[in-house]
């Protein structure tokens, strides 16, 4: 239940306050060249960076210093990103690819059409494989195994890792495998045996009714387990420091562990949960769906600022929830009123930067950071946080947008970019139904469709001369 509880919050946070994301748009304090055409197209360039977006069909961002590109087609249907050494891409999260260049063995490619087609190429035998599910497959170095193979799955399957190999007939009904230290055998559901010499022994008969075994044979205090499902189950250590019981699993369970000063109680499955533990540090009380609080951290991390990691989740009714995270990478604080409100504040330790984001869905969203960037958008239709989605699809539905960049340049648009203005202390740019007016120290003029027709006055700083030019079919005359 702990993992389910964590996963629920992580799903809400899928927009990303938990992870330091690489930039996928032009950033920095240098000046930028910008052009847009209504809600359909815009491009931005700065020293070492460039970006263009044909909303919502395609986009591409390039960072020459990092040799990094980010490309989308109807995001999130397709996107790819990477450098000259690696590239990852996905189409509907079903067809995916992962290309990595190794100095010693050259290019390695992995491609996957979930779950039918899977193949890999490379310079070495371990990188080359092919799979057409369920007819035939030979997959290498995936899913924690050195090799997985099958013919007419589940008729036959086999897998191996290091000195361990296993085989299955009509998986998962019949399975056997082993190594010099391991022995596995199963005829489901009648009997199963898994033995790792000196580490564990696990048995079952008429699974899941009868289960028994022992864990931690290589530790000072091995732990035994026995269950007659669902009536009664028990787990205990040989020293007696740890013992746990369950009756009518999963309705009722309780136990204690003196080594970690731990106690755990669950009533009516997940409806009432109580747990305390000192290593790792856990504090949990859930009275579902009315109230819940879960704290997890490395020992002492909640009271010692130098602690390695800690997380705290809480909710009042299923609709109001909070989450706090502290790690070596970041500190974050998030609040949610599902589905209408979300707030995230994240401090990235390495960059020494703070980022704040909030949204009243679907009316408005804002984001800002300690570098001086600020953005306001209304409407904001995507219910979660996704900076890429808002940037690529936003102009099609945004009534008002305001942005201030790190270099103090400002941007304002209204009514799906029917009119937009971009300005700084010494520059003015206006965009209106295909026309753009520019007034900078170097260029002043009016153009239609970015130079299809227009007039420009250009000032050459080196020659200190002003030239007047007519723009026709994107050529200067």
Short mmCIF file of C-alpha atoms in Angstrom, two decimals:
data_model
loop_
_atom_site.label_atom_id
_atom_site.label_comp_id
_atom_site.label_asym_id
_atom_site.label_seq_id
_atom_site.Cartn_x
_atom_site.Cartn_y
_atom_site.Cartn_z
CA UNK A 1 0.00 0.00 0.00
CA UNK A 2 2.93 2.32 0.64
CA UNK A 3 4.01 2.06 -3.00
CA UNK A 4 0.44 2.63 -4.19
CA UNK A 5 0.20 5.73 -2.00
CA UNK A 6 3.50 7.07 -3.35
CA UNK A 7 2.57 6.29 -6.94
CA UNK A 8 -0.70 8.21 -6.65
CA UNK A 9 1.13 11.40 -5.78
CA UNK A 10 3.87 10.83 -8.35
CA UNK A 11 1.20 10.50 -11.03
CA UNK A 12 -0.22 13.89 -10.10
CA UNK A 13 3.29 15.30 -10.25
CA UNK A 14 4.01 13.92 -13.68
CA UNK A 15 4.50 17.46 -14.95
CA UNK A 16 7.80 17.51 -13.19
CA UNK A 17 8.66 19.39 -10.02
CA UNK A 18 10.53 16.34 -8.80
CA UNK A 19 13.17 16.29 -11.48
CA UNK A 20 15.60 18.88 -12.80
CA UNK A 21 14.64 18.97 -16.49
CA UNK A 22 17.04 19.92 -19.31
CA UNK A 23 15.94 23.09 -21.07
CA UNK A 24 13.87 22.46 -24.21
CA UNK A 25 13.44 26.13 -25.14
CA UNK A 26 15.68 29.16 -25.61
CA UNK A 27 17.03 30.45 -22.29
CA UNK A 28 19.78 32.78 -21.10
CA UNK A 29 20.45 36.45 -20.56
CA UNK A 30 21.55 37.35 -24.10
CA UNK A 31 19.24 39.12 -26.57
CA UNK A 32 16.98 37.06 -28.80
CA UNK A 33 15.63 37.47 -32.32
CA UNK A 34 11.93 36.64 -32.50
CA UNK A 35 9.23 36.38 -35.16
CA UNK A 36 5.68 35.02 -35.08
CA UNK A 37 2.71 34.61 -37.41
CA UNK A 38 -0.58 34.57 -35.50
CA UNK A 39 -1.06 31.34 -33.53
CA UNK A 40 0.53 29.21 -36.26
CA UNK A 41 4.27 29.86 -36.21
CA UNK A 42 7.09 31.41 -34.21
CA UNK A 43 10.85 31.19 -34.13
CA UNK A 44 13.42 32.35 -31.58
CA UNK A 45 17.20 32.50 -31.85
CA UNK A 46 20.00 33.49 -29.49
CA UNK A 47 23.76 32.88 -29.50
CA UNK A 48 24.17 29.10 -29.54
CA UNK A 49 20.41 28.35 -29.47
CA UNK A 50 17.50 28.26 -31.89
CA UNK A 51 13.87 27.19 -31.78
CA UNK A 52 10.93 27.11 -34.16
CA UNK A 53 7.36 25.90 -33.62
CA UNK A 54 4.66 25.26 -36.23
CA UNK A 55 1.75 25.05 -33.81
CA UNK A 56 0.75 22.34 -33.00
CA UNK A 57 2.22 20.22 -35.75
CA UNK A 58 5.99 20.31 -35.24
CA UNK A 59 8.78 21.99 -33.31
CA UNK A 60 12.54 21.83 -32.93
CA UNK A 61 14.92 23.28 -30.35
CA UNK A 62 18.72 23.18 -30.77
CA UNK A 63 21.46 24.02 -28.29
CA UNK A 64 24.81 24.06 -30.07
CA UNK A 65 26.90 24.32 -26.89
CA UNK A 66 25.41 21.11 -25.45
CA UNK A 67 24.90 19.52 -28.89
CA UNK A 68 21.31 18.92 -27.74
CA UNK A 69 18.10 18.85 -29.80
CA UNK A 70 14.45 18.43 -28.85
CA UNK A 71 11.98 17.67 -31.67
CA UNK A 72 8.20 17.12 -31.59
CA UNK A 73 5.44 16.17 -34.01
CA UNK A 74 1.94 16.74 -32.65
CA UNK A 75 3.36 16.53 -29.12
CA UNK A 76 2.97 14.26 -27.19
CA UNK A 77 2.25 11.88 -30.09
CA UNK A 78 5.91 11.96 -31.14
CA UNK A 79 9.00 13.54 -29.67
CA UNK A 80 12.72 12.87 -29.59
CA UNK A 81 15.67 14.42 -27.83
CA UNK A 82 19.38 13.78 -27.56
CA UNK A 83 22.93 14.71 -28.48
CA UNK A 84 25.44 13.37 -31.00
CA UNK A 85 26.16 10.52 -28.51
CA UNK A 86 22.60 9.46 -27.63
CA UNK A 87 19.03 9.93 -28.78
CA UNK A 88 15.70 8.76 -27.36
CA UNK A 89 12.35 8.99 -29.12
CA UNK A 90 8.79 7.73 -28.78
CA UNK A 91 5.64 7.53 -30.88
CA UNK A 92 2.52 7.34 -28.70
CA UNK A 93 4.76 5.69 -26.07
CA UNK A 94 4.20 2.44 -28.01
CA UNK A 95 6.90 2.70 -30.68
CA UNK A 96 10.13 3.78 -28.98
CA UNK A 97 13.82 3.94 -29.77
CA UNK A 98 17.05 4.42 -27.87
CA UNK A 99 20.31 5.07 -29.75
CA UNK A 100 23.62 5.26 -27.88
CA UNK A 101 27.14 5.70 -29.28
CA UNK A 102 29.87 3.78 -27.43
CA UNK A 103 33.51 4.72 -27.89
CA UNK A 104 34.59 1.07 -27.90
CA UNK A 105 31.79 -0.56 -29.88
CA UNK A 106 30.14 2.17 -31.97
CA UNK A 107 26.41 2.83 -32.35
CA UNK A 108 23.86 0.73 -30.46
CA UNK A 109 20.18 0.98 -31.45
CA UNK A 110 17.13 -0.35 -29.58
CA UNK A 111 13.67 -0.12 -31.16
CA UNK A 112 10.39 -1.26 -29.65
CA UNK A 113 6.79 -1.47 -30.88
CA UNK A 114 4.87 -2.34 -27.71
CA UNK A 115 4.65 -5.30 -27.32
CA UNK A 116 4.90 -6.79 -30.82
CA UNK A 117 8.21 -5.82 -32.43
CA UNK A 118 11.54 -5.31 -30.70
CA UNK A 119 14.98 -5.20 -32.30
CA UNK A 120 18.47 -3.93 -31.65
CA UNK A 121 21.55 -3.28 -33.77
CA UNK A 122 25.18 -2.66 -32.95
CA UNK A 123 28.76 -3.62 -33.58
CA UNK A 124 28.85 -6.52 -31.09
CA UNK A 125 26.79 -9.71 -30.82
CA UNK A 126 25.30 -8.68 -27.45
CA UNK A 127 23.73 -5.61 -29.10
CA UNK A 128 22.02 -7.47 -31.96
CA UNK A 129 18.65 -9.11 -31.35
CA UNK A 130 15.17 -9.44 -32.87
CA UNK A 131 11.69 -10.20 -31.50
CA UNK A 132 8.22 -10.57 -33.07
CA UNK A 133 5.82 -11.26 -30.23
CA UNK A 134 4.41 -13.88 -29.64
CA UNK A 135 5.95 -15.93 -32.49
CA UNK A 136 9.70 -15.69 -31.94
CA UNK A 137 12.04 -13.55 -29.91
CA UNK A 138 15.64 -13.28 -28.79
CA UNK A 139 16.24 -10.17 -26.66
CA UNK A 140 19.52 -9.31 -24.97
CA UNK A 141 20.41 -7.23 -21.92
CA UNK A 142 16.86 -6.10 -21.14
CA UNK A 143 14.59 -6.46 -18.10
CA UNK A 144 17.61 -7.33 -15.90
CA UNK A 145 18.42 -10.45 -17.95
CA UNK A 146 21.37 -11.19 -20.22
CA UNK A 147 19.09 -12.91 -22.71
CA UNK A 148 15.35 -13.65 -23.11
CA UNK A 149 14.09 -15.97 -25.85
CA UNK A 150 10.75 -17.53 -26.73
CA UNK A 151 8.94 -19.49 -29.45
CA UNK A 152 5.15 -19.18 -29.78
CA UNK A 153 4.93 -17.60 -26.33
CA UNK A 154 3.76 -18.88 -23.88
CA UNK A 155 4.45 -22.30 -25.42
CA UNK A 156 8.20 -21.95 -24.74
CA UNK A 157 10.28 -19.25 -23.11
CA UNK A 158 13.76 -19.05 -21.64
CA UNK A 159 15.88 -16.48 -19.88
CA UNK A 160 19.36 -16.22 -18.39
CA UNK A 161 21.59 -13.91 -16.39
CA UNK A 162 25.25 -14.59 -15.68
CA UNK A 163 25.42 -18.29 -14.64
CA UNK A 164 21.64 -18.64 -14.12
CA UNK A 165 19.31 -19.96 -16.82
CA UNK A 166 15.63 -20.93 -16.76
CA UNK A 167 12.99 -22.37 -19.08
CA UNK A 168 9.20 -22.27 -19.19
CA UNK A 169 6.52 -24.35 -20.91
CA UNK A 170 3.11 -22.71 -21.16
CA UNK A 171 4.48 -19.98 -18.87
CA UNK A 172 3.76 -19.53 -15.99
CA UNK A 173 2.46 -23.10 -15.58
CA UNK A 174 5.73 -25.05 -15.93
CA UNK A 175 9.12 -23.52 -15.14
CA UNK A 176 12.55 -24.82 -14.14
CA UNK A 177 15.97 -23.24 -13.85
CA UNK A 178 19.14 -23.08 -11.89
CA UNK A 179 22.81 -22.29 -11.42
CA UNK A 180 25.55 -23.64 -9.14
CA UNK A 181 23.83 -21.84 -6.23
CA UNK A 182 20.17 -21.64 -7.34
CA UNK A 183 17.39 -24.15 -8.03
CA UNK A 184 13.89 -23.20 -9.22
CA UNK A 185 10.94 -25.45 -10.12
CA UNK A 186 7.20 -24.80 -10.62
CA UNK A 187 4.12 -26.67 -11.77
CA UNK A 188 1.46 -24.03 -11.28
CA UNK A 189 -0.58 -24.00 -9.11
CA UNK A 190 0.28 -27.36 -7.53
CA UNK A 191 3.85 -26.84 -6.32
CA UNK A 192 6.75 -24.38 -6.57
CA UNK A 193 10.25 -24.21 -5.12
CA UNK A 194 12.82 -21.41 -5.27
CA UNK A 195 16.15 -21.99 -3.50
CA UNK A 196 19.21 -19.78 -3.42
CA UNK A 197 21.78 -21.60 -1.33
CA UNK A 198 22.73 -19.60 1.72
CA UNK A 199 20.19 -16.82 1.00
CA UNK A 200 16.57 -18.00 0.80
CA UNK A 201 14.17 -20.93 0.39
CA UNK A 202 10.59 -20.39 -0.80
CA UNK A 203 7.86 -22.98 -1.32
CA UNK A 204 4.17 -23.05 -2.24
CA UNK A 205 1.51 -25.75 -2.70
CA UNK A 206 -1.85 -25.12 -4.35
CA UNK A 207 -0.77 -21.49 -4.66
CA UNK A 208 -1.78 -19.16 -3.13
CA UNK A 209 -3.29 -21.35 -0.38
CA UNK A 210 -0.10 -22.77 1.18
CA UNK A 211 3.11 -20.74 1.24
CA UNK A 212 6.18 -21.10 3.44
CA UNK A 213 9.87 -20.33 3.42
CA UNK A 214 12.84 -18.57 4.97
CA UNK A 215 14.69 -15.38 3.95
CA UNK A 216 18.02 -13.87 4.93
CA UNK A 217 19.96 -17.10 5.52
CA UNK A 218 23.14 -15.09 4.97
CA UNK A 219 22.18 -12.61 7.72
CA UNK A 220 22.42 -12.80 11.49
CA UNK A 221 18.68 -13.12 12.01
CA UNK A 222 16.91 -15.15 9.26
CA UNK A 223 13.17 -14.64 8.82
CA UNK A 224 10.58 -17.38 8.33
CA UNK A 225 7.15 -17.16 6.68
CA UNK A 226 4.04 -19.36 6.65
CA UNK A 227 0.56 -18.70 5.21
CA UNK A 228 -2.70 -20.57 4.74
CA UNK A 229 -4.44 -18.14 2.40
CA UNK A 230 -6.56 -16.21 3.21
CA UNK A 231 -7.19 -17.37 6.78
CA UNK A 232 -3.89 -16.86 8.55
CA UNK A 233 -0.28 -15.94 7.86
CA UNK A 234 2.76 -15.31 9.98
CA UNK A 235 6.28 -13.99 9.44
CA UNK A 236 8.90 -14.06 12.20
CA UNK A 237 12.64 -13.89 12.84
CA UNK A 238 14.60 -16.61 14.59
CA UNK A 239 15.54 -14.25 17.43
CA UNK A 240 11.92 -13.21 17.95
CA UNK A 241 12.70 -9.52 17.43
CA UNK A 242 10.37 -9.37 14.44
CA UNK A 243 6.95 -10.93 14.06
CA UNK A 244 3.95 -10.15 11.86
CA UNK A 245 0.48 -11.70 11.49
CA UNK A 246 -2.38 -11.48 9.02
CA UNK A 247 -5.96 -12.75 9.35
CA UNK A 248 -8.27 -12.89 6.32
CA UNK A 249 -5.55 -11.24 4.23
CA UNK A 250 -5.59 -8.45 3.15
CA UNK A 251 -8.26 -7.29 5.60
CA UNK A 252 -6.25 -7.44 8.85
CA UNK A 253 -2.50 -7.44 9.50
CA UNK A 254 -0.17 -6.27 12.26
CA UNK A 255 3.43 -6.73 13.35
CA UNK A 256 6.50 -5.29 15.03
CA UNK A 257 10.28 -5.19 14.51
CA UNK A 258 12.36 -4.42 17.59
CA UNK A 259 15.55 -3.96 15.54
CA UNK A 260 14.08 -0.89 13.80
CA UNK A 261 11.64 0.07 16.56
CA UNK A 262 8.86 -0.57 14.07
CA UNK A 263 5.13 -1.31 14.37
CA UNK A 264 2.59 -1.79 11.57
CA UNK A 265 -1.23 -2.13 11.73
CA UNK A 266 -3.71 -2.41 8.82
CA UNK A 267 -7.46 -2.79 9.30
CA UNK A 268 -9.94 -3.44 6.50
CA UNK A 269 -7.11 -3.55 3.94
CA UNK A 270 -6.17 0.03 2.98
CA UNK A 271 -8.96 1.87 4.85
CA UNK A 272 -6.95 2.19 8.07
CA UNK A 273 -3.14 2.10 8.06
CA UNK A 274 -0.73 2.92 10.86
CA UNK A 275 3.05 2.45 10.77
CA UNK A 276 6.11 3.73 12.63
CA UNK A 277 9.71 2.79 11.94
CA UNK A 278 13.12 4.32 12.71
CA UNK A 279 15.33 2.78 9.99
CA UNK A 280 14.30 3.82 7.42
CA UNK A 281 12.31 6.56 9.13
CA UNK A 282 8.58 5.99 8.46
CA UNK A 283 5.52 7.65 9.96
CA UNK A 284 2.18 6.70 8.43
CA UNK A 285 -1.46 7.23 9.40
CA UNK A 286 -4.19 6.80 6.80
CA UNK A 287 -7.92 6.87 7.46
CA UNK A 288 -9.12 6.55 3.89
CA UNK A 289 -10.67 8.59 2.30
CA UNK A 290 -10.77 11.26 5.01
CA UNK A 291 -7.16 11.78 6.10
CA UNK A 292 -3.68 10.51 5.38
CA UNK A 293 -0.06 11.35 6.20
CA UNK A 294 2.98 9.39 5.11
CA UNK A 295 6.60 10.31 5.88
CA UNK A 296 9.61 8.43 4.56
CA UNK A 297 13.29 9.28 4.88
CA UNK A 298 16.78 8.13 5.57
CA UNK A 299 17.49 7.85 9.28
CA UNK A 300 17.43 11.27 10.92
CA UNK A 301 16.70 13.13 7.66
CA UNK A 302 13.50 14.74 8.92
CA UNK A 303 15.22 16.41 11.85
CA UNK A 304 18.75 16.77 10.46
CA UNK A 305 19.09 19.15 7.45
CA UNK A 306 22.08 17.13 6.27
CA UNK A 307 19.84 14.07 5.83
CA UNK A 308 20.12 12.35 2.47
CA UNK A 309 16.48 11.96 1.52
CA UNK A 310 12.96 12.46 2.83
CA UNK A 311 9.43 12.68 1.48
CA UNK A 312 6.17 13.66 3.13
CA UNK A 313 2.69 13.14 1.66
CA UNK A 314 -0.62 14.12 3.18
CA UNK A 315 -4.24 14.42 2.10
CA UNK A 316 -7.54 15.59 3.56
CA UNK A 317 -10.32 13.93 1.60
CA UNK A 318 -9.14 12.69 -1.81
CA UNK A 319 -9.22 16.26 -3.15
CA UNK A 320 -6.65 18.18 -1.07
CA UNK A 321 -3.11 16.81 -1.03
CA UNK A 322 0.39 18.05 -0.25
CA UNK A 323 3.86 16.69 -0.91
CA UNK A 324 7.31 17.70 0.29
CA UNK A 325 10.60 16.26 -0.95
CA UNK A 326 14.17 16.83 0.20
CA UNK A 327 17.14 15.17 -1.48
CA UNK A 328 20.71 15.82 -2.54
CA UNK A 329 19.36 17.25 -5.82
CA UNK A 330 16.41 19.40 -4.77
CA UNK A 331 13.79 20.53 -2.30
CA UNK A 332 10.17 20.71 -3.42
CA UNK A 333 6.86 21.72 -1.89
CA UNK A 334 3.58 20.96 -3.68
CA UNK A 335 -0.10 21.47 -2.94
CA UNK A 336 -3.13 20.23 -4.89
CA UNK A 337 -6.88 20.70 -4.84
CA UNK A 338 -7.88 18.04 -7.36
CA UNK A 339 -8.55 18.85 -10.14
CA UNK A 340 -8.77 22.65 -10.07
CA UNK A 341 -5.60 23.88 -8.31
CA UNK A 342 -1.94 22.93 -8.18
CA UNK A 343 1.12 24.64 -6.71
CA UNK A 344 4.79 23.58 -6.97
CA UNK A 345 7.90 25.25 -5.63
CA UNK A 346 11.25 23.58 -6.26
CA UNK A 347 14.78 24.54 -5.26
CA UNK A 348 17.55 22.91 -7.32
CA UNK A 349 20.61 22.67 -5.10
CA UNK A 350 23.29 22.32 -7.78
CA UNK A 351 21.99 25.22 -9.85
CA UNK A 352 20.96 27.22 -6.75
CA UNK A 353 17.74 28.12 -8.53
CA UNK A 354 14.13 28.26 -7.33
CA UNK A 355 11.17 27.59 -9.60
CA UNK A 356 7.53 28.30 -8.71
CA UNK A 357 4.46 27.16 -10.64
CA UNK A 358 0.73 27.34 -9.94
CA UNK A 359 -2.43 26.70 -11.93
CA UNK A 360 -6.16 27.28 -11.46
CA UNK A 361 -7.45 24.86 -14.04
CA UNK A 362 -8.56 25.65 -16.70
CA UNK A 363 -8.47 29.43 -16.17
CA UNK A 364 -4.90 30.50 -15.52
CA UNK A 365 -1.34 29.30 -14.86
CA UNK A 366 1.90 31.07 -13.93
CA UNK A 367 5.53 30.03 -13.63
CA UNK A 368 8.59 31.93 -12.42
CA UNK A 369 12.16 31.29 -11.31
CA UNK A 370 14.97 33.02 -9.45
CA UNK A 371 16.67 33.96 -12.75
CA UNK A 372 13.94 36.53 -13.39
CA UNK A 373 11.73 34.53 -15.76
CA UNK A 374 7.96 34.89 -15.33
CA UNK A 375 5.03 33.65 -17.44
CA UNK A 376 1.26 34.12 -17.15
CA UNK A 377 -1.21 32.24 -19.34
CA UNK A 378 -4.98 32.22 -19.63
CA UNK A 379 -6.54 29.85 -20.64
CA UNK A 380 -4.56 26.82 -19.50
CA UNK A 381 -6.48 23.75 -20.63
CA UNK A 382 -4.09 20.88 -19.84
CA UNK A 383 -5.04 19.68 -16.33
CA UNK A 384 -1.47 18.77 -15.28
CA UNK A 385 1.79 20.61 -15.64
CA UNK A 386 3.52 20.22 -19.00
CA UNK A 387 5.62 23.15 -20.19
CA UNK A 388 6.05 21.54 -23.62
CA UNK A 389 2.31 21.00 -24.10
CA UNK A 390 1.47 24.60 -23.13
CA UNK A 391 4.18 26.03 -25.36
CA UNK A 392 3.20 23.96 -28.41
CA UNK A 393 -0.60 23.94 -28.06
CA UNK A 394 -1.11 27.07 -25.94
CA UNK A 395 -1.34 29.68 -28.76
CA UNK A 396 -4.40 27.85 -30.13
CA UNK A 397 -6.45 28.52 -26.99
CA UNK A 398 -4.63 31.23 -24.99
CA UNK A 399 -6.72 34.37 -24.48
CA UNK A 400 -3.92 36.31 -22.74
CA UNK A 401 -0.22 35.50 -22.41
CA UNK A 402 2.47 37.56 -20.67
CA UNK A 403 6.11 36.57 -20.32
CA UNK A 404 9.27 38.15 -18.92
CA UNK A 405 12.50 36.39 -19.85
CA UNK A 406 15.81 36.20 -17.98
CA UNK A 407 17.24 38.95 -20.22
CA UNK A 408 14.43 41.36 -19.17
CA UNK A 409 12.71 41.12 -22.57
CA UNK A 410 8.91 41.07 -22.26
CA UNK A 411 6.15 39.55 -24.35
CA UNK A 412 2.37 40.06 -24.40
CA UNK A 413 -0.31 38.52 -26.64
CA UNK A 414 -4.10 38.56 -26.68
CA UNK A 415 -6.88 36.58 -28.38
CA UNK A 416 -4.87 33.62 -29.69
CA UNK A 417 -2.02 35.97 -30.73
CA UNK A 418 -4.22 38.10 -32.95
CA UNK A 419 -2.06 40.90 -31.53
CA UNK A 420 1.32 40.48 -29.82
CA UNK A 421 4.02 42.77 -28.54
CA UNK A 422 7.63 41.95 -27.64
CA UNK A 423 9.81 44.66 -26.17
CA UNK A 424 12.84 45.56 -24.09
CA UNK A 425 14.53 48.80 -22.99
CA UNK A 426 15.74 49.59 -26.54
CA UNK A 427 13.56 47.38 -28.82
CA UNK A 428 9.91 47.24 -29.88
CA UNK A 429 8.22 44.50 -31.92
CA UNK A 430 4.51 44.37 -32.74
CA UNK A 431 2.64 41.57 -34.55
CA UNK A 432 -0.90 41.95 -35.90
CA UNK A 433 -2.69 39.55 -38.30
CA UNK A 434 0.47 38.79 -40.28
CA UNK A 435 2.07 42.25 -40.11
CA UNK A 436 5.12 42.92 -37.95
CA UNK A 437 6.58 46.28 -36.97
CA UNK A 438 10.17 46.39 -35.68
CA UNK A 439 12.00 49.28 -34.07
CA UNK A 440 15.52 48.51 -32.86
CA UNK A 441 18.84 50.39 -32.89
CA UNK A 442 19.72 48.55 -36.10
CA UNK A 443 16.42 47.98 -37.94
CA UNK A 444 13.13 49.88 -38.28
CA UNK A 445 10.36 48.78 -40.59
CA UNK A 446 7.04 47.15 -41.39
CA UNK A 447 6.68 43.76 -43.08
CA UNK A 448 3.92 41.36 -44.06
CA UNK A 449 4.45 37.62 -43.62
CA UNK A 450 8.00 38.18 -42.42
CA UNK A 451 9.27 39.81 -45.61
CA UNK A 452 6.80 38.82 -48.34
CA UNK A 453 6.21 42.55 -48.65
CA UNK A 454 7.59 45.41 -46.57
CA UNK A 455 9.95 48.28 -45.97
CA UNK A 456 13.03 48.41 -43.73
CA UNK A 457 15.48 51.07 -42.62
CA UNK A 458 18.78 49.40 -41.65
CA UNK A 459 21.65 51.01 -39.77
CA UNK A 460 25.19 49.68 -40.27
CA UNK A 461 27.17 50.29 -37.09
CA UNK A 462 30.57 49.78 -38.74
CA UNK A 463 29.96 52.19 -41.63
CA UNK A 464 27.59 54.39 -39.63
CA UNK A 465 25.28 54.41 -42.66
CA UNK A 466 21.51 54.08 -42.91
CA UNK A 467 20.05 52.17 -45.86
CA UNK A 468 16.43 51.95 -46.93
CA UNK A 469 15.30 48.65 -48.40
CA UNK A 470 12.09 47.32 -49.92
CA UNK A 471 11.20 43.74 -49.01
CA UNK A 472 9.60 41.67 -51.76
CA UNK A 473 9.18 37.89 -51.74
CA UNK A 474 11.55 37.79 -48.73
CA UNK A 475 14.36 39.49 -50.68
CA UNK A 476 15.78 42.94 -49.87
CA UNK A 477 15.81 45.43 -52.77
#
